[in-house]
């Protein structure tokens, strides 16, 4: 019998689950002892960025908490696809609240643990952008103002995907949704509306605020661990592309998240007590055109009646992020390639 040498194609990569890397380069997902907090059997769409983000973040949080953690989940895609009654894909203590009160419920859980002198048990609240930036905004601001000992994670797919892809206050300008149709002089979602929740959280001067994407697993896990080292209110905003709502290919989820970061559309940074303390630099700046064209929700900007003026405005917003957060090294050119109709 002849034998062929095994070829370990993952060697030297950062592929999830890679156990061939040195231990200091592995992710939580490469650990055989990982929690698998969001287990198989859920009903997320193929390529769902939120499912990826939740599994990565919650597993890292459970590990950082030594297995002593309670999760509170707002209504939304994450809750619906993971817990179709009477089933659940969660393998951690998990509470489903209403659409808008996850932060308040998590505050109550933290208060109960404090009364019971169970300070070793940590509390995680999570929801989508609809339940965070819109419906749950008041409860979240109250949690920040009181500095409650809760880590709140928002999985931002930029619309109400669970109920039919309606606009949220996190929907970007120019995007088509069921309530922002590509019609009129300013097709898609209009400019000048919405909320930037990471900046609002920073304005509360809470101990820790950070952004991350599902394209940067090491960065995401690091920020979860960092947040779990801190007591008080903490906020993590994770960029999670939605193939269904964005009209994107399921295999492009990670690519889109990377393009959002590399174009400056989504700045990735950390802040403590209202001050930015670190940013994840852009490695290879790309024009927003590369990011927008991969999504059908922006197809009306490039069709038979292209709107290079709107694309240019989106590019200007990305460039403003680059300047505002210092996302480019001094030696790197700031301007992206010109937009082509």
XYZ file of C-alpha atoms in Angstrom:
341
model
C 0.000 0.000 0.000
C 1.356 3.404 -0.967
C 0.989 6.505 1.162
C 0.747 10.173 0.208
C 1.831 12.922 2.596
C -1.052 14.881 4.114
C -1.427 18.433 2.840
C -2.538 20.892 5.496
C -3.890 23.681 3.329
C -4.801 25.832 6.347
C -1.238 26.101 7.607
C -0.206 29.722 7.970
C -3.706 31.109 7.531
C -6.217 32.614 9.933
C -9.015 30.252 8.908
C -11.606 29.717 11.627
C -10.994 26.414 13.384
C -7.311 26.270 12.411
C -5.547 24.288 15.135
C -2.258 24.100 13.239
C -1.289 27.664 14.152
C 0.731 28.542 17.246
C -1.548 28.914 20.258
C -1.104 32.682 20.479
C -2.437 33.058 16.914
C -5.468 30.828 17.310
C -8.974 32.141 17.798
C -11.537 30.980 20.323
C -13.209 29.117 17.463
C -10.030 27.035 17.070
C -10.253 25.854 20.678
C -11.719 22.374 21.147
C -13.107 23.632 24.467
C -15.104 26.475 22.889
C -18.653 26.824 24.155
C -20.482 26.539 20.837
C -22.903 28.978 22.461
C -24.926 29.277 19.246
C -25.051 25.676 18.158
C -26.045 24.015 14.888
C -29.712 23.646 14.019
C -30.636 27.312 13.861
C -32.516 28.678 10.847
C -30.276 31.560 9.789
C -29.991 32.260 6.078
C -26.988 30.942 4.193
C -24.098 33.336 4.690
C -25.804 35.179 7.591
C -23.345 37.672 9.064
C -25.339 37.954 12.279
C -25.097 34.216 12.979
C -21.333 34.404 12.491
C -20.974 37.522 14.610
C -23.071 36.132 17.462
C -21.253 32.829 17.591
C -17.831 34.488 17.537
C -18.730 37.156 20.101
C -20.687 35.011 22.554
C -18.128 32.189 22.566
C -15.399 34.734 23.300
C -17.508 36.318 26.051
C -18.250 32.970 27.706
C -14.570 32.075 27.662
C -13.607 35.455 29.130
C -16.241 35.031 31.863
C -14.990 31.583 32.788
C -18.280 30.057 31.709
C -20.267 32.218 34.144
C -22.501 34.342 31.903
C -26.171 35.083 31.217
C -27.308 36.388 27.819
C -30.340 38.607 27.209
C -31.592 38.785 23.618
C -33.888 41.352 22.017
C -36.479 40.275 19.475
C -35.098 40.217 15.952
C -33.447 37.955 13.406
C -31.014 36.483 15.936
C -33.798 35.550 18.337
C -36.171 34.284 15.644
C -33.780 32.024 13.772
C -32.168 30.614 16.922
C -35.260 29.848 19.027
C -38.262 28.661 16.985
C -40.568 27.384 19.719
C -40.057 24.882 21.312
C -36.454 24.608 20.113
C -33.296 26.559 20.894
C -29.775 26.634 19.491
C -28.384 28.378 22.576
C -26.119 26.530 24.992
C -25.825 29.320 27.535
C -28.376 30.720 30.021
C -30.433 32.821 27.607
C -33.422 35.155 28.085
C -35.637 36.517 25.325
C -36.977 39.962 26.135
C -39.190 42.221 24.048
C -37.983 44.055 20.959
C -37.001 47.225 22.777
C -36.100 46.363 26.369
C -33.082 44.043 26.200
C -30.872 46.648 27.888
C -33.411 47.135 30.697
C -33.840 43.390 31.242
C -30.060 42.927 31.301
C -29.851 45.738 33.863
C -32.364 43.844 36.018
C -30.377 40.626 35.719
C -27.188 42.450 36.736
C -28.976 44.023 39.711
C -30.308 40.636 40.844
C -26.842 39.120 40.619
C -25.469 42.015 42.657
C -28.083 41.464 45.387
C -27.306 37.747 45.417
C -23.571 38.584 45.618
C -22.882 36.706 42.396
C -20.441 39.176 40.921
C -18.622 36.343 39.148
C -21.588 35.931 36.768
C -21.419 38.406 33.891
C -24.300 39.767 31.800
C -24.414 40.114 28.024
C -27.241 41.853 26.141
C -27.564 41.641 22.378
C -29.827 42.770 19.575
C -29.927 43.930 15.980
C -29.798 47.513 14.788
C -33.595 47.870 14.867
C -33.854 46.766 18.488
C -30.795 48.846 19.400
C -30.761 52.102 17.452
C -34.542 52.518 17.237
C -36.945 50.600 19.462
C -34.506 49.992 22.317
C -32.674 53.303 22.145
C -34.192 54.768 25.325
C -33.494 51.680 27.437
C -29.953 51.497 26.097
C -29.262 55.152 26.855
C -30.564 54.579 30.394
C -28.227 51.634 30.805
C -25.328 53.821 29.681
C -26.355 56.729 31.925
C -26.541 54.474 34.994
C -23.284 52.726 34.013
C -24.885 49.328 34.604
C -22.507 46.374 34.546
C -23.628 44.993 31.176
C -21.913 44.380 27.844
C -24.352 45.263 25.065
C -23.568 43.959 21.566
C -25.380 45.313 18.520
C -25.241 43.162 15.379
C -25.755 45.768 12.678
C -27.152 44.539 9.349
C -28.529 48.011 8.590
C -32.280 47.324 8.366
C -35.218 45.422 9.872
C -34.400 42.187 8.067
C -36.665 39.905 10.102
C -39.854 41.766 9.163
C -39.208 42.360 5.473
C -36.164 44.617 5.051
C -37.558 47.954 6.243
C -35.353 50.970 6.898
C -33.840 51.442 10.351
C -31.889 54.404 11.662
C -28.753 52.407 10.799
C -29.665 52.080 7.097
C -27.046 53.886 4.984
C -27.941 56.644 2.523
C -28.810 55.524 -0.979
C -29.791 52.002 0.094
C -32.970 50.420 -1.209
C -35.283 48.882 1.382
C -38.996 48.066 1.393
C -39.652 51.543 2.807
C -36.948 53.486 0.920
C -37.579 52.651 -2.706
C -35.185 53.711 -5.485
C -37.484 56.416 -6.815
C -37.420 60.180 -7.294
C -34.593 62.646 -7.257
C -32.941 61.021 -4.224
C -33.539 57.264 -4.684
C -33.116 54.911 -1.778
C -32.590 56.069 1.776
C -32.094 59.819 2.058
C -28.960 61.489 3.362
C -28.874 63.249 6.699
C -31.001 60.838 8.726
C -30.221 58.022 11.128
C -28.003 57.555 14.174
C -24.375 56.694 14.737
C -24.752 54.562 17.857
C -21.031 54.116 18.621
C -20.613 57.908 18.740
C -23.753 58.295 20.865
C -22.412 55.669 23.256
C -19.119 57.569 23.433
C -21.037 60.743 24.289
C -22.282 58.962 27.444
C -18.587 58.557 28.389
C -19.086 54.939 29.412
C -15.987 52.856 30.179
C -15.738 51.082 26.808
C -17.090 51.434 23.263
C -15.791 49.560 20.229
C -16.686 48.619 16.676
C -15.770 45.423 14.832
C -16.705 43.368 11.770
C -17.127 39.670 11.068
C -14.173 39.980 8.677
C -11.768 40.537 11.582
C -12.218 37.566 13.909
C -9.101 38.208 15.995
C -10.076 41.859 16.412
C -13.663 40.971 17.353
C -12.612 38.386 19.922
C -10.012 40.740 21.391
C -12.610 43.471 21.864
C -15.039 41.091 23.542
C -12.306 39.958 25.934
C -11.284 43.558 26.603
C -14.883 44.504 27.330
C -15.263 41.602 29.745
C -12.256 42.815 31.726
C -14.102 46.042 32.517
C -16.944 46.681 34.960
C -19.745 49.070 34.064
C -21.570 49.758 30.815
C -19.835 48.606 27.647
C -20.971 48.723 24.029
C -19.747 46.732 21.016
C -21.125 47.482 17.534
C -20.499 44.621 15.079
C -20.931 45.020 11.307
C -22.761 41.941 9.962
C -23.720 41.856 6.254
C -27.101 40.320 5.388
C -27.144 38.474 2.025
C -30.945 38.439 1.833
C -31.612 42.073 2.695
C -28.594 43.447 0.853
C -29.069 41.363 -2.286
C -25.552 39.949 -1.981
C -24.093 36.511 -2.581
C -23.905 34.386 0.600
C -20.222 33.686 -0.036
C -19.493 37.440 -0.079
C -20.416 38.120 3.556
C -16.845 38.302 4.839
C -15.675 40.117 1.706
C -18.336 42.812 2.117
C -17.448 43.322 5.766
C -13.806 43.701 4.780
C -14.643 46.163 1.984
C -16.737 48.254 4.399
C -13.703 48.579 6.654
C -11.148 49.061 3.872
C -13.235 51.760 2.143
C -13.813 53.724 5.345
C -17.587 53.216 5.230
C -17.356 51.448 8.599
C -14.528 52.713 10.847
C -13.194 50.133 13.297
C -11.992 51.598 16.587
C -11.955 51.465 20.401
C -12.899 54.220 22.828
C -12.664 54.526 26.599
C -14.598 57.110 28.597
C -15.503 59.034 25.451
C -12.026 59.142 23.900
C -10.816 57.063 20.939
C -7.831 55.024 22.114
C -7.094 52.872 19.060
C -8.160 52.361 15.451
C -7.790 49.450 13.066
C -5.933 50.997 10.161
C -7.012 50.527 6.565
C -4.524 48.174 4.911
C -5.527 48.689 1.275
C -7.915 51.573 0.692
C -10.588 50.831 -1.891
C -13.253 53.093 -3.390
C -16.787 52.707 -2.065
C -17.710 51.702 -5.612
C -16.165 48.255 -4.936
C -18.349 47.831 -1.874
C -21.602 49.182 -3.341
C -21.579 47.263 -6.626
C -21.604 43.887 -4.859
C -25.071 44.616 -3.388
C -28.412 44.792 -5.196
C -29.685 47.323 -2.661
C -27.426 49.833 -4.426
C -28.024 48.557 -7.984
C -30.092 51.630 -8.896
C -26.964 53.757 -8.543
C -25.229 51.860 -11.363
C -28.023 50.800 -13.739
C -29.330 52.294 -16.968
C -29.694 55.643 -15.176
C -26.577 55.753 -12.987
C -26.217 58.225 -10.140
C -22.511 58.982 -9.798
C -23.460 62.068 -7.777
C -24.927 59.903 -5.011
C -21.973 57.515 -5.131
C -19.692 60.549 -4.784
C -21.603 61.677 -1.686
C -21.210 58.212 -0.161
C -17.501 58.342 -1.014
C -17.267 61.721 0.718
C -18.765 60.214 3.885
C -16.241 57.376 3.800
C -13.383 59.841 3.301
C -14.668 61.860 6.249
C -14.487 58.730 8.410
C -10.904 58.179 7.260
C -9.942 61.707 8.330
C -12.007 61.715 11.504
C -10.583 58.483 12.904
C -7.136 58.583 11.300
C -7.676 55.307 9.475
C -4.758 55.748 7.076
C -1.072 55.879 7.913
C 0.559 59.184 7.033
C 2.352 57.646 4.066
C -0.842 56.264 2.543
C -2.880 58.239 -0.029
C -6.209 59.386 1.341
C -8.237 59.746 -1.846
C -9.870 56.676 -3.309
C -9.959 55.959 -7.016
C -12.419 58.124 -8.974
C -15.954 56.791 -9.222
C -16.889 55.431 -12.647
C -20.530 55.595 -13.790
